[in-house]
Amino acid sequence: MAKSPYVYEFDLDGFFDNVSHKGIEHKLLEFGVPRERVDLIIRLCRNVPKMGSHDDDLLDEPDRYVELLPDGSPNPAYVPGLGPSTRYKYKGVPQGAAFSCGVSILCNLEQSKFRTFVTPSGEKGWLIVVNYADDGIIFSSHPINPGEVMDSPFYGVAHKPVKSRGIRGYGPEVATKFLGIERLTSGRLVSRSRSGASLELCDSALIE
């Protein structure tokens, strides 16, 4: 972080509810996962068996259903729970399921690669995204548009502007927290629990 003149903290909008099943399927097949296993994972994304139940006793999440039009695209006029019986769940993973975080992160892999770019003024720039599930940080050499970096309709990923902000380079530097560790503007690293307890770890300059 000490070497990045621009740092941007972001939150993904409704990440677990909106990640695309097509995007998950695409990445799994790209990594060589056998077709039958991919089909099983997508089935789990659509319906998750209750603990200790039979496979046909499923947790229903009607807000993630969609009616398909003849061309295979979602019908925007479909109202969950009021449409015909031919419904199809095409996005989202169940929050809390053991596999959900892992498969949903697949939809962030394209955005999280190290990238170079050319600024409007012709300068060469670079950026890298570090994220876990729906939280992340963008490190870059120049100011960036977070929507251009993170948003991907195909994968169902979009950043949430109201919960995203510049940490460095976009105004006065502010503290940031990621995976339970807060970095203060002084460079100190502090771990904070949800109960309010804190533990000072070290000066981030020692490890950056």
PDB file of C-alpha atoms in Angstrom:
ATOM      1  CA  MET A   1       0.000   0.000   0.000  1.00  0.00           C
ATOM      2  CA  ALA A   2       2.905   2.345   0.757  1.00  0.00           C
ATOM      3  CA  LYS A   3       3.993   2.102  -2.902  1.00  0.00           C
ATOM      4  CA  SER A   4       0.568   2.934  -4.383  1.00  0.00           C
ATOM      5  CA  PRO A   5      -0.166   6.638  -4.927  1.00  0.00           C
ATOM      6  CA  TYR A   6      -3.877   5.865  -5.407  1.00  0.00           C
ATOM      7  CA  VAL A   7      -5.900   3.507  -3.227  1.00  0.00           C
ATOM      8  CA  TYR A   8      -9.649   2.950  -3.565  1.00  0.00           C
ATOM      9  CA  GLU A   9     -11.849   0.882  -1.240  1.00  0.00           C
ATOM     10  CA  PHE A  10     -15.003  -0.681  -2.741  1.00  0.00           C
ATOM     11  CA  ASP A  11     -18.042  -2.748  -1.873  1.00  0.00           C
ATOM     12  CA  LEU A  12     -19.881  -4.880  -4.429  1.00  0.00           C
ATOM     13  CA  ASP A  13     -23.621  -4.268  -4.724  1.00  0.00           C
ATOM     14  CA  GLY A  14     -25.698  -7.284  -3.632  1.00  0.00           C
ATOM     15  CA  PHE A  15     -22.796  -9.518  -4.582  1.00  0.00           C
ATOM     16  CA  PHE A  16     -24.044 -12.906  -3.336  1.00  0.00           C
ATOM     17  CA  ASP A  17     -27.536 -12.272  -4.741  1.00  0.00           C
ATOM     18  CA  ASN A  18     -26.372 -11.195  -8.189  1.00  0.00           C
ATOM     19  CA  VAL A  19     -23.359 -13.261  -9.256  1.00  0.00           C
ATOM     20  CA  SER A  20     -24.193 -14.918 -12.560  1.00  0.00           C
ATOM     21  CA  HIS A  21     -24.601 -18.684 -12.812  1.00  0.00           C
ATOM     22  CA  LYS A  22     -23.405 -18.420 -16.412  1.00  0.00           C
ATOM     23  CA  GLY A  23     -20.283 -16.632 -15.196  1.00  0.00           C
ATOM     24  CA  ILE A  24     -19.609 -19.307 -12.562  1.00  0.00           C
ATOM     25  CA  GLU A  25     -20.174 -22.056 -15.141  1.00  0.00           C
ATOM     26  CA  HIS A  26     -17.850 -20.329 -17.628  1.00  0.00           C
ATOM     27  CA  LYS A  27     -14.969 -20.051 -15.143  1.00  0.00           C
ATOM     28  CA  LEU A  28     -15.348 -23.624 -13.839  1.00  0.00           C
ATOM     29  CA  LEU A  29     -15.234 -25.052 -17.367  1.00  0.00           C
ATOM     30  CA  GLU A  30     -12.319 -22.759 -18.208  1.00  0.00           C
ATOM     31  CA  PHE A  31     -10.395 -24.271 -15.276  1.00  0.00           C
ATOM     32  CA  GLY A  32     -11.105 -27.781 -16.554  1.00  0.00           C
ATOM     33  CA  VAL A  33     -13.741 -28.865 -14.027  1.00  0.00           C
ATOM     34  CA  PRO A  34     -15.679 -31.837 -15.499  1.00  0.00           C
ATOM     35  CA  ARG A  35     -19.092 -30.984 -16.942  1.00  0.00           C
ATOM     36  CA  GLU A  36     -21.012 -33.206 -14.506  1.00  0.00           C
ATOM     37  CA  ARG A  37     -19.397 -31.495 -11.521  1.00  0.00           C
ATOM     38  CA  VAL A  38     -20.116 -28.065 -12.967  1.00  0.00           C
ATOM     39  CA  ASP A  39     -23.773 -29.048 -13.374  1.00  0.00           C
ATOM     40  CA  LEU A  40     -23.867 -30.172  -9.744  1.00  0.00           C
ATOM     41  CA  ILE A  41     -22.383 -26.888  -8.506  1.00  0.00           C
ATOM     42  CA  ILE A  42     -24.861 -24.837 -10.556  1.00  0.00           C
ATOM     43  CA  ARG A  43     -27.692 -26.972  -9.170  1.00  0.00           C
ATOM     44  CA  LEU A  44     -26.469 -26.188  -5.656  1.00  0.00           C
ATOM     45  CA  CYS A  45     -26.395 -22.490  -6.543  1.00  0.00           C
ATOM     46  CA  ARG A  46     -30.053 -22.686  -7.529  1.00  0.00           C
ATOM     47  CA  ASN A  47     -31.313 -24.748  -4.612  1.00  0.00           C
ATOM     48  CA  VAL A  48     -29.582 -25.747  -1.393  1.00  0.00           C
ATOM     49  CA  PRO A  49     -30.817 -28.807   0.549  1.00  0.00           C
ATOM     50  CA  LYS A  50     -31.716 -28.166   4.173  1.00  0.00           C
ATOM     51  CA  MET A  51     -29.355 -29.780   6.658  1.00  0.00           C
ATOM     52  CA  GLY A  52     -30.241 -33.432   7.231  1.00  0.00           C
ATOM     53  CA  SER A  53     -32.967 -33.442   4.593  1.00  0.00           C
ATOM     54  CA  HIS A  54     -33.584 -35.232   1.320  1.00  0.00           C
ATOM     55  CA  ASP A  55     -32.488 -33.594  -1.915  1.00  0.00           C
ATOM     56  CA  ASP A  56     -36.048 -32.609  -2.783  1.00  0.00           C
ATOM     57  CA  ASP A  57     -36.489 -30.611   0.450  1.00  0.00           C
ATOM     58  CA  LEU A  58     -34.940 -27.342  -0.658  1.00  0.00           C
ATOM     59  CA  LEU A  59     -34.504 -23.848   0.680  1.00  0.00           C
ATOM     60  CA  ASP A  60     -36.602 -21.685  -1.623  1.00  0.00           C
ATOM     61  CA  GLU A  61     -35.383 -18.236  -2.626  1.00  0.00           C
ATOM     62  CA  PRO A  62     -38.079 -16.936  -5.020  1.00  0.00           C
ATOM     63  CA  ASP A  63     -36.439 -13.525  -5.414  1.00  0.00           C
ATOM     64  CA  ARG A  64     -33.751 -15.187  -7.518  1.00  0.00           C
ATOM     65  CA  TYR A  65     -36.157 -16.846  -9.935  1.00  0.00           C
ATOM     66  CA  VAL A  66     -36.728 -15.545 -13.430  1.00  0.00           C
ATOM     67  CA  GLU A  67     -39.067 -16.485 -16.259  1.00  0.00           C
ATOM     68  CA  LEU A  68     -37.304 -17.127 -19.548  1.00  0.00           C
ATOM     69  CA  LEU A  69     -38.549 -15.672 -22.815  1.00  0.00           C
ATOM     70  CA  PRO A  70     -38.553 -17.824 -26.009  1.00  0.00           C
ATOM     71  CA  ASP A  71     -35.110 -16.462 -26.948  1.00  0.00           C
ATOM     72  CA  GLY A  72     -33.719 -17.587 -23.595  1.00  0.00           C
ATOM     73  CA  SER A  73     -33.389 -14.122 -22.055  1.00  0.00           C
ATOM     74  CA  PRO A  74     -34.982 -13.178 -18.685  1.00  0.00           C
ATOM     75  CA  ASN A  75     -38.470 -11.653 -18.825  1.00  0.00           C
ATOM     76  CA  PRO A  76     -38.175  -8.215 -17.105  1.00  0.00           C
ATOM     77  CA  ALA A  77     -41.943  -8.192 -16.446  1.00  0.00           C
ATOM     78  CA  TYR A  78     -41.871 -11.386 -14.394  1.00  0.00           C
ATOM     79  CA  VAL A  79     -43.001 -10.958 -10.766  1.00  0.00           C
ATOM     80  CA  PRO A  80     -41.525 -13.569  -8.376  1.00  0.00           C
ATOM     81  CA  GLY A  81     -44.199 -15.888  -7.054  1.00  0.00           C
ATOM     82  CA  LEU A  82     -46.864 -14.752  -9.520  1.00  0.00           C
ATOM     83  CA  GLY A  83     -45.574 -16.138 -12.797  1.00  0.00           C
ATOM     84  CA  PRO A  84     -45.963 -19.536 -14.444  1.00  0.00           C
ATOM     85  CA  SER A  85     -44.455 -22.715 -13.054  1.00  0.00           C
ATOM     86  CA  THR A  86     -41.631 -22.737 -15.620  1.00  0.00           C
ATOM     87  CA  ARG A  87     -39.100 -20.726 -13.684  1.00  0.00           C
ATOM     88  CA  TYR A  88     -35.349 -20.665 -13.754  1.00  0.00           C
ATOM     89  CA  LYS A  89     -32.901 -19.343 -11.164  1.00  0.00           C
ATOM     90  CA  TYR A  90     -30.068 -17.690 -13.061  1.00  0.00           C
ATOM     91  CA  LYS A  91     -28.118 -15.691 -10.509  1.00  0.00           C
ATOM     92  CA  GLY A  92     -27.006 -15.579  -6.896  1.00  0.00           C
ATOM     93  CA  VAL A  93     -25.603 -18.032  -4.380  1.00  0.00           C
ATOM     94  CA  PRO A  94     -27.072 -18.823  -0.943  1.00  0.00           C
ATOM     95  CA  GLN A  95     -25.343 -16.779   1.751  1.00  0.00           C
ATOM     96  CA  GLY A  96     -23.994 -19.021   4.477  1.00  0.00           C
ATOM     97  CA  ALA A  97     -23.595 -22.135   2.321  1.00  0.00           C
ATOM     98  CA  ALA A  98     -20.100 -23.631   2.570  1.00  0.00           C
ATOM     99  CA  PHE A  99     -19.438 -23.419  -1.167  1.00  0.00           C
ATOM    100  CA  SER A 100     -20.924 -19.958  -1.835  1.00  0.00           C
ATOM    101  CA  CYS A 101     -17.916 -17.770  -1.139  1.00  0.00           C
ATOM    102  CA  GLY A 102     -15.580 -19.928  -3.198  1.00  0.00           C
ATOM    103  CA  VAL A 103     -17.718 -20.156  -6.321  1.00  0.00           C
ATOM    104  CA  SER A 104     -18.797 -16.499  -6.173  1.00  0.00           C
ATOM    105  CA  ILE A 105     -15.179 -15.342  -6.119  1.00  0.00           C
ATOM    106  CA  LEU A 106     -14.806 -16.966  -9.553  1.00  0.00           C
ATOM    107  CA  CYS A 107     -16.860 -14.060 -10.916  1.00  0.00           C
ATOM    108  CA  ASN A 108     -14.200 -11.615  -9.669  1.00  0.00           C
ATOM    109  CA  LEU A 109     -11.142 -13.278 -11.172  1.00  0.00           C
ATOM    110  CA  GLU A 110     -11.187 -11.333 -14.436  1.00  0.00           C
ATOM    111  CA  GLN A 111     -11.392  -8.007 -12.597  1.00  0.00           C
ATOM    112  CA  SER A 112      -8.724  -8.941 -10.049  1.00  0.00           C
ATOM    113  CA  LYS A 113      -5.866  -9.416 -12.505  1.00  0.00           C
ATOM    114  CA  PHE A 114      -2.882  -7.068 -12.598  1.00  0.00           C
ATOM    115  CA  ARG A 115      -3.533  -4.657 -15.447  1.00  0.00           C
ATOM    116  CA  THR A 116      -1.768  -1.919 -17.339  1.00  0.00           C
ATOM    117  CA  PHE A 117      -3.540   0.928 -19.084  1.00  0.00           C
ATOM    118  CA  VAL A 118      -2.940   4.218 -20.836  1.00  0.00           C
ATOM    119  CA  THR A 119      -4.321   7.389 -19.267  1.00  0.00           C
ATOM    120  CA  PRO A 120      -6.154  10.058 -21.329  1.00  0.00           C
ATOM    121  CA  SER A 121      -2.918  12.081 -21.266  1.00  0.00           C
ATOM    122  CA  GLY A 122      -0.964   9.164 -22.762  1.00  0.00           C
ATOM    123  CA  GLU A 123       0.834   8.015 -19.608  1.00  0.00           C
ATOM    124  CA  LYS A 124       1.258   4.327 -18.849  1.00  0.00           C
ATOM    125  CA  GLY A 125      -0.483   3.217 -15.689  1.00  0.00           C
ATOM    126  CA  TRP A 126      -1.065   0.043 -13.671  1.00  0.00           C
ATOM    127  CA  LEU A 127      -3.601  -1.289 -11.193  1.00  0.00           C
ATOM    128  CA  ILE A 128      -4.268  -4.379  -9.141  1.00  0.00           C
ATOM    129  CA  VAL A 129      -7.386  -5.439  -7.252  1.00  0.00           C
ATOM    130  CA  VAL A 130      -7.277  -7.282  -3.935  1.00  0.00           C
ATOM    131  CA  ASN A 131     -10.656  -8.526  -2.783  1.00  0.00           C
ATOM    132  CA  TYR A 132     -12.443 -11.101  -0.700  1.00  0.00           C
ATOM    133  CA  ALA A 133     -16.075 -11.797  -1.610  1.00  0.00           C
ATOM    134  CA  ASP A 134     -17.854  -8.415  -1.761  1.00  0.00           C
ATOM    135  CA  ASP A 135     -15.114  -6.210  -0.249  1.00  0.00           C
ATOM    136  CA  GLY A 136     -11.909  -5.086  -1.887  1.00  0.00           C
ATOM    137  CA  ILE A 137      -9.224  -2.498  -2.520  1.00  0.00           C
ATOM    138  CA  ILE A 138      -7.864  -1.156  -5.816  1.00  0.00           C
ATOM    139  CA  PHE A 139      -4.211  -0.079  -5.853  1.00  0.00           C
ATOM    140  CA  SER A 140      -3.164   2.015  -8.856  1.00  0.00           C
ATOM    141  CA  SER A 141      -0.589   4.388 -10.261  1.00  0.00           C
ATOM    142  CA  HIS A 142      -3.220   6.897 -11.434  1.00  0.00           C
ATOM    143  CA  PRO A 143      -6.821   7.792 -10.550  1.00  0.00           C
ATOM    144  CA  ILE A 144      -9.275   5.160 -11.766  1.00  0.00           C
ATOM    145  CA  ASN A 145     -12.985   4.862 -12.417  1.00  0.00           C
ATOM    146  CA  PRO A 146     -14.041   1.985 -10.100  1.00  0.00           C
ATOM    147  CA  GLY A 147     -17.035   1.160 -12.296  1.00  0.00           C
ATOM    148  CA  GLU A 148     -14.801   0.605 -15.302  1.00  0.00           C
ATOM    149  CA  VAL A 149     -12.501  -1.592 -13.217  1.00  0.00           C
ATOM    150  CA  MET A 150     -15.033  -3.762 -11.355  1.00  0.00           C
ATOM    151  CA  ASP A 151     -18.395  -3.753 -13.146  1.00  0.00           C
ATOM    152  CA  SER A 152     -19.135  -6.788 -15.326  1.00  0.00           C
ATOM    153  CA  PRO A 153     -22.734  -7.492 -16.446  1.00  0.00           C
ATOM    154  CA  PHE A 154     -21.765 -10.957 -17.695  1.00  0.00           C
ATOM    155  CA  TYR A 155     -20.522 -11.996 -14.244  1.00  0.00           C
ATOM    156  CA  GLY A 156     -23.221 -10.057 -12.379  1.00  0.00           C
ATOM    157  CA  VAL A 157     -20.660  -7.860 -10.596  1.00  0.00           C
ATOM    158  CA  ALA A 158     -21.114  -4.139  -9.888  1.00  0.00           C
ATOM    159  CA  HIS A 159     -19.540  -1.870  -7.283  1.00  0.00           C
ATOM    160  CA  LYS A 160     -21.735   0.091  -4.859  1.00  0.00           C
ATOM    161  CA  PRO A 161     -20.727   3.794  -4.994  1.00  0.00           C
ATOM    162  CA  VAL A 162     -22.388   4.745  -1.684  1.00  0.00           C
ATOM    163  CA  LYS A 163     -20.224   2.199   0.175  1.00  0.00           C
ATOM    164  CA  SER A 164     -17.010   2.823  -1.803  1.00  0.00           C
ATOM    165  CA  ARG A 165     -14.468   5.621  -1.382  1.00  0.00           C
ATOM    166  CA  GLY A 166     -10.974   6.813  -2.138  1.00  0.00           C
ATOM    167  CA  ILE A 167      -8.448   6.034   0.599  1.00  0.00           C
ATOM    168  CA  ARG A 168      -5.396   7.779  -0.836  1.00  0.00           C
ATOM    169  CA  GLY A 169      -4.887  10.182  -3.724  1.00  0.00           C
ATOM    170  CA  TYR A 170      -8.562  11.135  -4.087  1.00  0.00           C
ATOM    171  CA  GLY A 171      -8.502  13.634  -1.214  1.00  0.00           C
ATOM    172  CA  PRO A 172      -7.235  13.588   2.389  1.00  0.00           C
ATOM    173  CA  GLU A 173      -5.993  10.109   3.281  1.00  0.00           C
ATOM    174  CA  VAL A 174      -8.375   8.144   5.491  1.00  0.00           C
ATOM    175  CA  ALA A 175      -8.132   4.932   7.493  1.00  0.00           C
ATOM    176  CA  THR A 176      -9.306   1.701   5.894  1.00  0.00           C
ATOM    177  CA  LYS A 177     -10.355  -1.704   7.220  1.00  0.00           C
ATOM    178  CA  PHE A 178     -10.045  -4.970   5.340  1.00  0.00           C
ATOM    179  CA  LEU A 179     -10.552  -8.520   6.656  1.00  0.00           C
ATOM    180  CA  GLY A 180     -10.731  -7.307  10.247  1.00  0.00           C
ATOM    181  CA  ILE A 181      -7.507  -5.270  10.160  1.00  0.00           C
ATOM    182  CA  GLU A 182      -7.628  -1.480  10.143  1.00  0.00           C
ATOM    183  CA  ARG A 183      -4.800   0.598   8.705  1.00  0.00           C
ATOM    184  CA  LEU A 184      -4.693   4.036  10.298  1.00  0.00           C
ATOM    185  CA  THR A 185      -3.448   7.104   8.431  1.00  0.00           C
ATOM    186  CA  SER A 186      -0.365   6.998  10.688  1.00  0.00           C
ATOM    187  CA  GLY A 187       0.496   3.607   9.183  1.00  0.00           C
ATOM    188  CA  ARG A 188      -0.327   1.605  12.313  1.00  0.00           C
ATOM    189  CA  LEU A 189      -2.211  -1.683  11.912  1.00  0.00           C
ATOM    190  CA  VAL A 190      -4.965  -2.454  14.413  1.00  0.00           C
ATOM    191  CA  SER A 191      -7.170  -5.538  14.668  1.00  0.00           C
ATOM    192  CA  ARG A 192     -10.687  -4.781  15.905  1.00  0.00           C
ATOM    193  CA  SER A 193     -13.397  -7.234  16.925  1.00  0.00           C
ATOM    194  CA  ARG A 194     -17.120  -6.671  16.516  1.00  0.00           C
ATOM    195  CA  SER A 195     -17.414  -6.261  20.279  1.00  0.00           C
ATOM    196  CA  GLY A 196     -15.131  -3.221  20.139  1.00  0.00           C
ATOM    197  CA  ALA A 197     -11.949  -4.837  21.485  1.00  0.00           C
ATOM    198  CA  SER A 198      -8.766  -3.856  19.657  1.00  0.00           C
ATOM    199  CA  LEU A 199      -5.170  -5.025  19.393  1.00  0.00           C
ATOM    200  CA  GLU A 200      -2.370  -2.972  17.857  1.00  0.00           C
ATOM    201  CA  LEU A 201      -0.325  -5.192  15.562  1.00  0.00           C
ATOM    202  CA  CYS A 202       2.582  -3.223  14.118  1.00  0.00           C
ATOM    203  CA  ASP A 203       3.590  -0.349  11.892  1.00  0.00           C
ATOM    204  CA  SER A 204       2.576  -1.234   8.313  1.00  0.00           C
ATOM    205  CA  ALA A 205       5.831   0.316   7.084  1.00  0.00           C
ATOM    206  CA  LEU A 206       7.627  -2.694   8.560  1.00  0.00           C
ATOM    207  CA  ILE A 207       5.841  -5.116   6.230  1.00  0.00           C
ATOM    208  CA  GLU A 208       5.117  -3.015   3.107  1.00  0.00           C
TER     209      GLU A 208
END
